CSV table of C-alpha atoms in Angstrom, one decimal:
chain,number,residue,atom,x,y,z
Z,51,UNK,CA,9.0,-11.3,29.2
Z,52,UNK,CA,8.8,-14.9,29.2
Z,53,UNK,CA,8.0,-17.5,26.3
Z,54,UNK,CA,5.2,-18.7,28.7
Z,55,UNK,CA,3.9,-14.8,29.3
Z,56,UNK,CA,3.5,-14.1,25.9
Z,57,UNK,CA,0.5,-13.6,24.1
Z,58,UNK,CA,0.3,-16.6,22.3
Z,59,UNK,CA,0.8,-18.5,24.9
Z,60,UNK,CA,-1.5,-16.8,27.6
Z,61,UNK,CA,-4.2,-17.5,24.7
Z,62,UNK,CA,-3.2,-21.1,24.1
Z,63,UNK,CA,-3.4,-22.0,27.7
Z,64,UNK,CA,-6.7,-20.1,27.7
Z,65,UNK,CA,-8.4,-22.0,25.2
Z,66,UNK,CA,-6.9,-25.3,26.2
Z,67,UNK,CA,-8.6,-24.6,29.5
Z,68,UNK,CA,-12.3,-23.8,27.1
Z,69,UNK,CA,-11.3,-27.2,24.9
Z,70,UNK,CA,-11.2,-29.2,28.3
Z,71,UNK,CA,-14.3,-27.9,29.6
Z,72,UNK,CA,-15.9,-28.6,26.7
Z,73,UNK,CA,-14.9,-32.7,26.8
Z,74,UNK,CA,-12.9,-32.4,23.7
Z,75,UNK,CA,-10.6,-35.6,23.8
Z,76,UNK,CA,-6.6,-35.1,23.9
Z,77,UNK,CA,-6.0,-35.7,20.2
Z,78,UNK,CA,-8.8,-33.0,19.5
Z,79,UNK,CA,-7.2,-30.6,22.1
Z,80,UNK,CA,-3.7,-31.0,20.8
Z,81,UNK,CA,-4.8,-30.6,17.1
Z,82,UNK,CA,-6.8,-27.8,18.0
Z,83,UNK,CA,-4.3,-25.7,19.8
Z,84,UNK,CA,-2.0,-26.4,16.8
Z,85,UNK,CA,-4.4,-23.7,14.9
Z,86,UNK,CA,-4.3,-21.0,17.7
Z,87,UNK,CA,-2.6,-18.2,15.9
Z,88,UNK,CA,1.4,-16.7,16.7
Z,89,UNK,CA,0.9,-13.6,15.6
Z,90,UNK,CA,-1.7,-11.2,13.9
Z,91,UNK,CA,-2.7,-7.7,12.8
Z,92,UNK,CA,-3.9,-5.4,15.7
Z,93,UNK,CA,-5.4,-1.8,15.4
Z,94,UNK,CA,-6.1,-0.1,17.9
Z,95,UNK,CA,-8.6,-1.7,19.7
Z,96,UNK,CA,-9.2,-4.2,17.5
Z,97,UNK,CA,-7.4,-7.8,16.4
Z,98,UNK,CA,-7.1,-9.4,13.1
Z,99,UNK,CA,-6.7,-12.7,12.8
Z,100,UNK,CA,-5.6,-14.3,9.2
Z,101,UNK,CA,-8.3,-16.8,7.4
Z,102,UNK,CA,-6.1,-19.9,8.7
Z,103,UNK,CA,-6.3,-19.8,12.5
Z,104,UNK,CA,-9.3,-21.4,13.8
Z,105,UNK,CA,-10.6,-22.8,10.8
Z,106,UNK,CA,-11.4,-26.5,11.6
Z,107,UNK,CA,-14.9,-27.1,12.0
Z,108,UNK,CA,-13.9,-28.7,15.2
Z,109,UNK,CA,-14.4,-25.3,16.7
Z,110,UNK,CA,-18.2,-25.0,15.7
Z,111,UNK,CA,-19.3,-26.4,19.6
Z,112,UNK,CA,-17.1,-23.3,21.4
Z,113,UNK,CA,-17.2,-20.7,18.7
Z,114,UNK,CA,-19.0,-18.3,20.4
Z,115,UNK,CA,-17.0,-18.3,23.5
Z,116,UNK,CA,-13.8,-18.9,21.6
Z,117,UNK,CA,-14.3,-15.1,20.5
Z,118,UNK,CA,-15.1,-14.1,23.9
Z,119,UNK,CA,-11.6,-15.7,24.9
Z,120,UNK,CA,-9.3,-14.4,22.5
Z,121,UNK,CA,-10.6,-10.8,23.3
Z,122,UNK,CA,-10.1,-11.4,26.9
Z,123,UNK,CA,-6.4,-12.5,26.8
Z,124,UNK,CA,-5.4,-10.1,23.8
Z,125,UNK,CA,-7.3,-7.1,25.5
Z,126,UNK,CA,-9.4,-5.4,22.5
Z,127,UNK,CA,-12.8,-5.2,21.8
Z,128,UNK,CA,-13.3,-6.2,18.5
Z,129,UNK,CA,-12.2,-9.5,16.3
Z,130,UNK,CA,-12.1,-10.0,12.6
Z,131,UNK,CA,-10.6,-12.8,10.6
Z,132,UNK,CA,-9.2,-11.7,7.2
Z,133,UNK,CA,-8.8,-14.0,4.3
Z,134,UNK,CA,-7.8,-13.9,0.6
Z,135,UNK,CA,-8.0,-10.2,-1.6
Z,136,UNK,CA,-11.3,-10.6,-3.7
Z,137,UNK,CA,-10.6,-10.5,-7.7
Z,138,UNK,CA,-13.4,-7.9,-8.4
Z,139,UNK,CA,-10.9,-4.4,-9.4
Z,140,UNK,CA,-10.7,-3.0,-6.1
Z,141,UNK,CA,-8.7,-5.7,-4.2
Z,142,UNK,CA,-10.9,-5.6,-1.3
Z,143,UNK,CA,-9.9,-7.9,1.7
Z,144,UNK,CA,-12.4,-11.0,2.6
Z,145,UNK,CA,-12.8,-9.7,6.2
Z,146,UNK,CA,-15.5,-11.1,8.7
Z,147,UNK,CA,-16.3,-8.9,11.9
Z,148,UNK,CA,-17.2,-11.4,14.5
Z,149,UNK,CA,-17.1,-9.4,17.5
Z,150,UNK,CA,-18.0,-5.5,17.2
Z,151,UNK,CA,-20.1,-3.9,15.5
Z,152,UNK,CA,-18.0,-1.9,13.0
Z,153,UNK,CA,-14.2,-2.3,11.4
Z,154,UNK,CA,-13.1,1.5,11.1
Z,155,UNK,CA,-9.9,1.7,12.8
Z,156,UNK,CA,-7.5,4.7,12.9
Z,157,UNK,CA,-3.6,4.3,12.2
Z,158,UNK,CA,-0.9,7.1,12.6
Z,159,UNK,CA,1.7,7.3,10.5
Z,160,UNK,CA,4.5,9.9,10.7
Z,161,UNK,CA,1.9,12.3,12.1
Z,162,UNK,CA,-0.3,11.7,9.3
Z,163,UNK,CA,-3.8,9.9,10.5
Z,164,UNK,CA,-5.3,7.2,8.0
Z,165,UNK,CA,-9.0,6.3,9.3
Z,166,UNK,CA,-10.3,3.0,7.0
Z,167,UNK,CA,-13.0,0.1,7.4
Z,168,UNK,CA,-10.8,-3.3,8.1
Z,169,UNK,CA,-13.4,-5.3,6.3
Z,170,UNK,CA,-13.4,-2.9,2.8
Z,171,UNK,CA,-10.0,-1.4,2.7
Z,172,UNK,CA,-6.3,-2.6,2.7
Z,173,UNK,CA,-3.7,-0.6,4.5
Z,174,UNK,CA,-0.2,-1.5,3.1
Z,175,UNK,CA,1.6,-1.4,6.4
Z,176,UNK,CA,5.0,-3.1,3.9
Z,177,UNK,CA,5.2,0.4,2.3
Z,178,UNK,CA,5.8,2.5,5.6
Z,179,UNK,CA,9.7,3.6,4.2
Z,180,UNK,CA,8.1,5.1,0.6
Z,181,UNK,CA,5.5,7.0,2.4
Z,182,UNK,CA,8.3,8.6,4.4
Z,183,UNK,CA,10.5,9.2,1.1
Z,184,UNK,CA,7.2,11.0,-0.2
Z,185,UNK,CA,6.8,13.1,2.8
Z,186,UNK,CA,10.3,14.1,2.0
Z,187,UNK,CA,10.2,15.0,-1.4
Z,188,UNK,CA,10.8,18.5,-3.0
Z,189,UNK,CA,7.0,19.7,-3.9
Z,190,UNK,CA,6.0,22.9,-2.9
Z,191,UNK,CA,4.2,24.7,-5.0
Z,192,UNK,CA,3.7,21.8,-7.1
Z,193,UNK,CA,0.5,20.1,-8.5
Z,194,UNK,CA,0.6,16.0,-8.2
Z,195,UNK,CA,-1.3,13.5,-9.8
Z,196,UNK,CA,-1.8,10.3,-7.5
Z,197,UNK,CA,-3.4,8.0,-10.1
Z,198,UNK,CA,-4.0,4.8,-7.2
Z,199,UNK,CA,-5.4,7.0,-4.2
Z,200,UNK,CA,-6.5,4.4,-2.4
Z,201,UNK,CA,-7.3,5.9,1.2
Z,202,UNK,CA,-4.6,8.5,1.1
Z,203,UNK,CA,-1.2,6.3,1.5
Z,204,UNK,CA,0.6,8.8,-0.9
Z,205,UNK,CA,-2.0,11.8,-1.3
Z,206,UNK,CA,-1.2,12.4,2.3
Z,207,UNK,CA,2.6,12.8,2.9
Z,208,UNK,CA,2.4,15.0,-0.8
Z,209,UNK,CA,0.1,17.3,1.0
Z,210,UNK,CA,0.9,17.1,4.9
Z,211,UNK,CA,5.0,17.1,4.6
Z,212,UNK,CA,5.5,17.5,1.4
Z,213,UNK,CA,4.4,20.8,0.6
Z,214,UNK,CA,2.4,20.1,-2.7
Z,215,UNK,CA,-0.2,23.1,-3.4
Z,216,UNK,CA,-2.6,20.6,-5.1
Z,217,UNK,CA,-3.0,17.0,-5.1
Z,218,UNK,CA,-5.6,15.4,-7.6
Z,219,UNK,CA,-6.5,12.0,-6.3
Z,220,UNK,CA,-8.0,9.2,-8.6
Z,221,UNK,CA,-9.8,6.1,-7.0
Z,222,UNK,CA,-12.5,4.2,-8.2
Z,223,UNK,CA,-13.5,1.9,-5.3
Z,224,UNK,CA,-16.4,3.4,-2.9
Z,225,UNK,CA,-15.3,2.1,0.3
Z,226,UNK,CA,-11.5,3.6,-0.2
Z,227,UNK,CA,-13.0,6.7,-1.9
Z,228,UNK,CA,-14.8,7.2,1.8
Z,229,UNK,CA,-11.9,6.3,3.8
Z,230,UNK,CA,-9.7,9.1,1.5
Z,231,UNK,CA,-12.6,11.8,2.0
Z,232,UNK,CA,-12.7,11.5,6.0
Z,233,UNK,CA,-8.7,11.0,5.9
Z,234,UNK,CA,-8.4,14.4,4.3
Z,235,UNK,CA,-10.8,16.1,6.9
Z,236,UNK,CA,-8.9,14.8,9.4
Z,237,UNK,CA,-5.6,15.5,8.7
Z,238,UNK,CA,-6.4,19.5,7.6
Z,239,UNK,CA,-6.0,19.1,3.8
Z,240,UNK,CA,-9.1,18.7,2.4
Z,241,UNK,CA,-9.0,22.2,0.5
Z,242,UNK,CA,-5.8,21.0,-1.5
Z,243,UNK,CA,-7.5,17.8,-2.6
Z,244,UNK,CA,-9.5,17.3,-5.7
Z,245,UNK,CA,-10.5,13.4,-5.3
Z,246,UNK,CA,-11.6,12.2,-8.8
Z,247,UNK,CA,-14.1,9.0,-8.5
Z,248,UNK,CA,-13.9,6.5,-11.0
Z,249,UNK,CA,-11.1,4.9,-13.2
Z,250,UNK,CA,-8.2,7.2,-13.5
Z,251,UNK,CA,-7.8,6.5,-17.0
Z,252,UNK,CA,-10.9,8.7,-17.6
Z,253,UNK,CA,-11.4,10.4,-14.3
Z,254,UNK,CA,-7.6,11.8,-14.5
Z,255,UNK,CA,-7.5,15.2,-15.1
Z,256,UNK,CA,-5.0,16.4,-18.3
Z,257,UNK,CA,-2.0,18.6,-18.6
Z,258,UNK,CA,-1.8,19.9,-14.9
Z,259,UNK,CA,0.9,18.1,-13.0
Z,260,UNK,CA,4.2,18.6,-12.2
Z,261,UNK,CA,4.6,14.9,-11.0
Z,262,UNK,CA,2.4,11.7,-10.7
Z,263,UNK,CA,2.8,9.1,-8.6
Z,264,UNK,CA,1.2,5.5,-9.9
Z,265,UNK,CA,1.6,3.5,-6.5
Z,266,UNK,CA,-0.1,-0.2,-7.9
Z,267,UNK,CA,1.5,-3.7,-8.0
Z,268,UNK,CA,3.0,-5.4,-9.8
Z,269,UNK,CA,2.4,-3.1,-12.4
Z,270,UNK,CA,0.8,0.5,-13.2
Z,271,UNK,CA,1.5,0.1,-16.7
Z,272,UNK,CA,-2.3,0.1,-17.9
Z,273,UNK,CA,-2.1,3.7,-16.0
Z,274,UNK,CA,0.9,5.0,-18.1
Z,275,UNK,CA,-0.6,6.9,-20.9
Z,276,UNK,CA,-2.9,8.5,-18.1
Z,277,UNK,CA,-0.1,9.6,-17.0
Z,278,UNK,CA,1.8,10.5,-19.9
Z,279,UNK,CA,-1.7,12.5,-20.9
Z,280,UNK,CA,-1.3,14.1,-17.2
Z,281,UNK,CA,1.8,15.8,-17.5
Z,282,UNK,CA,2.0,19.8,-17.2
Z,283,UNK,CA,3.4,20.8,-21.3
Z,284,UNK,CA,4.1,24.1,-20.0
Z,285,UNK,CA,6.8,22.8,-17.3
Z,286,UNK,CA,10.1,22.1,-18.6
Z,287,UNK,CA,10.7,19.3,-16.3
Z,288,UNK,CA,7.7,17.0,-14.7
Z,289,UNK,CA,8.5,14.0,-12.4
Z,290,UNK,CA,7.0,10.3,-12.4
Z,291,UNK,CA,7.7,7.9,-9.4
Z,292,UNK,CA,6.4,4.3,-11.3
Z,293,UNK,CA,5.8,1.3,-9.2
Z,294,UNK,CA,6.6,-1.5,-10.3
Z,295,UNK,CA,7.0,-5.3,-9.2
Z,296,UNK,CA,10.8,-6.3,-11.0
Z,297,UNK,CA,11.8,-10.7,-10.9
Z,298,UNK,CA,15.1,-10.0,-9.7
Z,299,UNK,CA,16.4,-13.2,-9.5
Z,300,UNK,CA,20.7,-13.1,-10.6
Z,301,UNK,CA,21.4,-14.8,-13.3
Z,302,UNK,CA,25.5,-16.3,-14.5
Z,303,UNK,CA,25.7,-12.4,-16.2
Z,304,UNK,CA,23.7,-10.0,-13.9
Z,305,UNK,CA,23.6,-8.6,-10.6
Z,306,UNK,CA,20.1,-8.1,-9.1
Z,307,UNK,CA,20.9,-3.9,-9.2
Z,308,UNK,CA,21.7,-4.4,-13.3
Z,309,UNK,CA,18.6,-6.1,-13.4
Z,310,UNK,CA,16.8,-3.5,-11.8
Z,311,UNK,CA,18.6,-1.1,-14.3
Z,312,UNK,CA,17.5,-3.0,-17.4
Z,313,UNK,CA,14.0,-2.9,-16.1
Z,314,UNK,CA,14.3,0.9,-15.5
Z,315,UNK,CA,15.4,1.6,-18.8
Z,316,UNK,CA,12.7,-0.4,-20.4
Z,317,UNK,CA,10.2,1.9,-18.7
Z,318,UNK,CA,12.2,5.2,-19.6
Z,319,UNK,CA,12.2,3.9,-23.8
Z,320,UNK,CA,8.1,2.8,-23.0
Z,321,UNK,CA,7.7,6.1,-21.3
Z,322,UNK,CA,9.2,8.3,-24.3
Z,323,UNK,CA,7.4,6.4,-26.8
Z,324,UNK,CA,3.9,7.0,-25.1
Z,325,UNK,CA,4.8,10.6,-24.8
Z,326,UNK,CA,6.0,10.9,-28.3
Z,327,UNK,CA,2.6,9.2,-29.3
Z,328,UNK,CA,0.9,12.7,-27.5
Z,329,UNK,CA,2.6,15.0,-29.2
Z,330,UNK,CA,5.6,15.6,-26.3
Z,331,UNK,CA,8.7,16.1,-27.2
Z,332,UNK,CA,10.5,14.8,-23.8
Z,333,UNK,CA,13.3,12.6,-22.8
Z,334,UNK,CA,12.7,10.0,-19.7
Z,335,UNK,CA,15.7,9.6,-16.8
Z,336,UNK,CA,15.5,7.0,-14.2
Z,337,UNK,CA,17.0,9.5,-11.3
Z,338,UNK,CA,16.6,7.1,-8.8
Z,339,UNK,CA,15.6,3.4,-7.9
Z,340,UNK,CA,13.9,2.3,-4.5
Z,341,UNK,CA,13.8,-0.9,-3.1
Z,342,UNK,CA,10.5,-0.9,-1.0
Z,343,UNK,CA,10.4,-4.2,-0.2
Z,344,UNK,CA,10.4,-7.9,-0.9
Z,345,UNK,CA,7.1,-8.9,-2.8
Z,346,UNK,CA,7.8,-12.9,-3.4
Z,347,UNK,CA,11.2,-15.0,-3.4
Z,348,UNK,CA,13.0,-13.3,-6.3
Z,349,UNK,CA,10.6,-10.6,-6.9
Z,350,UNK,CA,11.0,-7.1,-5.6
Z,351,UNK,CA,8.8,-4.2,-5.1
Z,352,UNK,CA,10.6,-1.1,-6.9
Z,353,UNK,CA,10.0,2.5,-7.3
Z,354,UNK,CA,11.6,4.0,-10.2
Z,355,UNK,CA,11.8,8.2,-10.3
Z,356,UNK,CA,11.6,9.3,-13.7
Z,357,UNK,CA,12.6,12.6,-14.6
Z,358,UNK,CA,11.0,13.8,-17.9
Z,359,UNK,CA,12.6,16.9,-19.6
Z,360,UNK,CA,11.1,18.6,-22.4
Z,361,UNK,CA,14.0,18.4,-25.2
Z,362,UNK,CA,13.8,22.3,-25.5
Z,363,UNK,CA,14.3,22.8,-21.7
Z,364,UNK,CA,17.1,23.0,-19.1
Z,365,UNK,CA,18.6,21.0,-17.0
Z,366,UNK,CA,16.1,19.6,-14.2
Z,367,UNK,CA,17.0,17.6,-11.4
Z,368,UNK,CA,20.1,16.2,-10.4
Z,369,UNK,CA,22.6,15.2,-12.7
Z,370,UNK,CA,21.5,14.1,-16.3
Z,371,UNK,CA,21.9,10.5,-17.1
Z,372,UNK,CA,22.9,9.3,-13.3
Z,373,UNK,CA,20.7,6.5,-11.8
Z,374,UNK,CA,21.2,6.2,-7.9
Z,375,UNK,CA,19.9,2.6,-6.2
Z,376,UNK,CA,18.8,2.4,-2.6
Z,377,UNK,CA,17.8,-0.2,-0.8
Z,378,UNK,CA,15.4,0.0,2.6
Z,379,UNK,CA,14.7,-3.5,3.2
């Protein structure tokens, strides 16, 4: 396809055309078009724009038909511009609808289907490669913990691929407590889901998993003596998969991957501390780091997979002591 068939420009040349019609002058026009988006977010039938296209109150005089256009040439049905995350706990996105009438779109994801409302939920396309290392993970049988439910990004591949018996899902915003409800229905698994409303650290169930996954950035250290408290005593060996946001930039003396191993072992000593404090006799591992992806310049998103071994137990895992780095992105 041509430069001058491609979306962006069919829609350019389109609104041009509406500017013209409307008597905008030339320096209005070119200015104008400047703001037309390159790219944005589509689901399904509906298109997401980002808060800074169209912004210029320029635009007030064609609005309405300026919608009407942009669906045209990019072929869906409804429109939403997105803005900044809102600071109120539940990092929901500053979304307006302004053409349709609702925002629940549906996404498929390795066969798994995730059903949310664009203007109350997230969906964290940037994290595609850990929900396929979940879905690939040794559980059956097991119980998880997944203390950041949100609409199912990790509850999902535990119980669809992975083979976990029992997930017990903590979220404490309404809108992604919804999405998570109807995502389980729809996928099959709802009778191996327990979803726990509120915040995990007193809506998390105690002493029943045999791993927990704490998927929140930067950090999930406020969730770490949830965790810790979550564990399964009566397991000689329970897995944590901690995400964490790690400023990685090299310094004269370390590599970023040595960096990522100092951070690692920081958790691991934190980790043993908080589960000495609740009466567990266990030793912490980093098995495994995952790059997921790049978060900022210098600052990568990390999974660390931390074995925990009750000191009385055997060996659990792969080899004791070994930390193996990947790197998807």
């Amino acid at each position: 396809m041509g430069r001058q068939d491609s979306p962006h420009q069919r829609l350019r040349c389109a609104i041009k055309e509406l500017l013209e019609e409307n008597g905008y002058s030339e320096d209005d026009v070119r200015q104008l078009l400047d703001q037309v988006p390159r790219g944005w977010e589509r689901h399904g039938d509906l298109v997401l724009f980002s808060r800074a296209a169209i912004y210029d109150p320029r635009w007030d005089r064609v609005r309405s038909r300026l919608w009407s256009v942009c669906c045209e040439k990019l072929q869906c049905q409804r429109l939403a511009i997105g803005g900044s995350i809102a600071s109120d706990g539940h990092r929901t996105p500053r979304v307006e609808l302004v053409v349709g009438d609702h925002g629940w779109v549906t996404h498929v994801d390795n066969k798994i289907k995730y059903t949310f409302d664009v203007t109350q939920c997230m969906f964290s396309a940037g994290n595609v490669t850990e929900k396929l290392r979940v879905a690939s993970l040794p559980c059956r049988g097991q119980t998880v913990v997944d203390l950041y439910a949100g609409i199912g990004y990790f509850t999902l591949p535990y119980l669809v691929h992975a083979g976990a018996s029992h997930v017990h899902a903590c979220e404490w915003n309404p809108a992604a407590v919804e999405a998570l409800r109807k995502n389980l229905q729809l996928n099959g698994v709802a009778d191996r889901c327990t979803v726990h409303v509120g915040d995990c650290r007193q809506a998390c169930p105690e002493r029943v998993a045999d791993r927990v996954n704490l998927g929140l950035i930067p950090s999930s250290a406020e969730g770490w003596p949830t965790a810790c408290r979550a564990l399964n005593p009566d397991r000689e060996c329970c897995w944590m998969h901690v995400h964490e946001n790690v400023e990685c930039k090299p310094s004269t003396t370390e590599t970023k991957r040595e960096l990522w191993q100092d951070r690692a072992r920081q958790v691991c000593a934190a980790m043993e501390d908080l589960l000495r404090h609740h009466g567990r006799g266990w030793t912490v591992t980093c098995e495994h780091i995952e790059r997921v992806k790049s978060y900022a310049p210098h600052v990568d998103h990390l999974v660390l997979d931390l074995r925990c071994q009750q000191l009385s137990g055997g060996v659990c895992g792969s080899k004791t002591g070994v930390t193996a780095v990947s790197e998807t992105h």
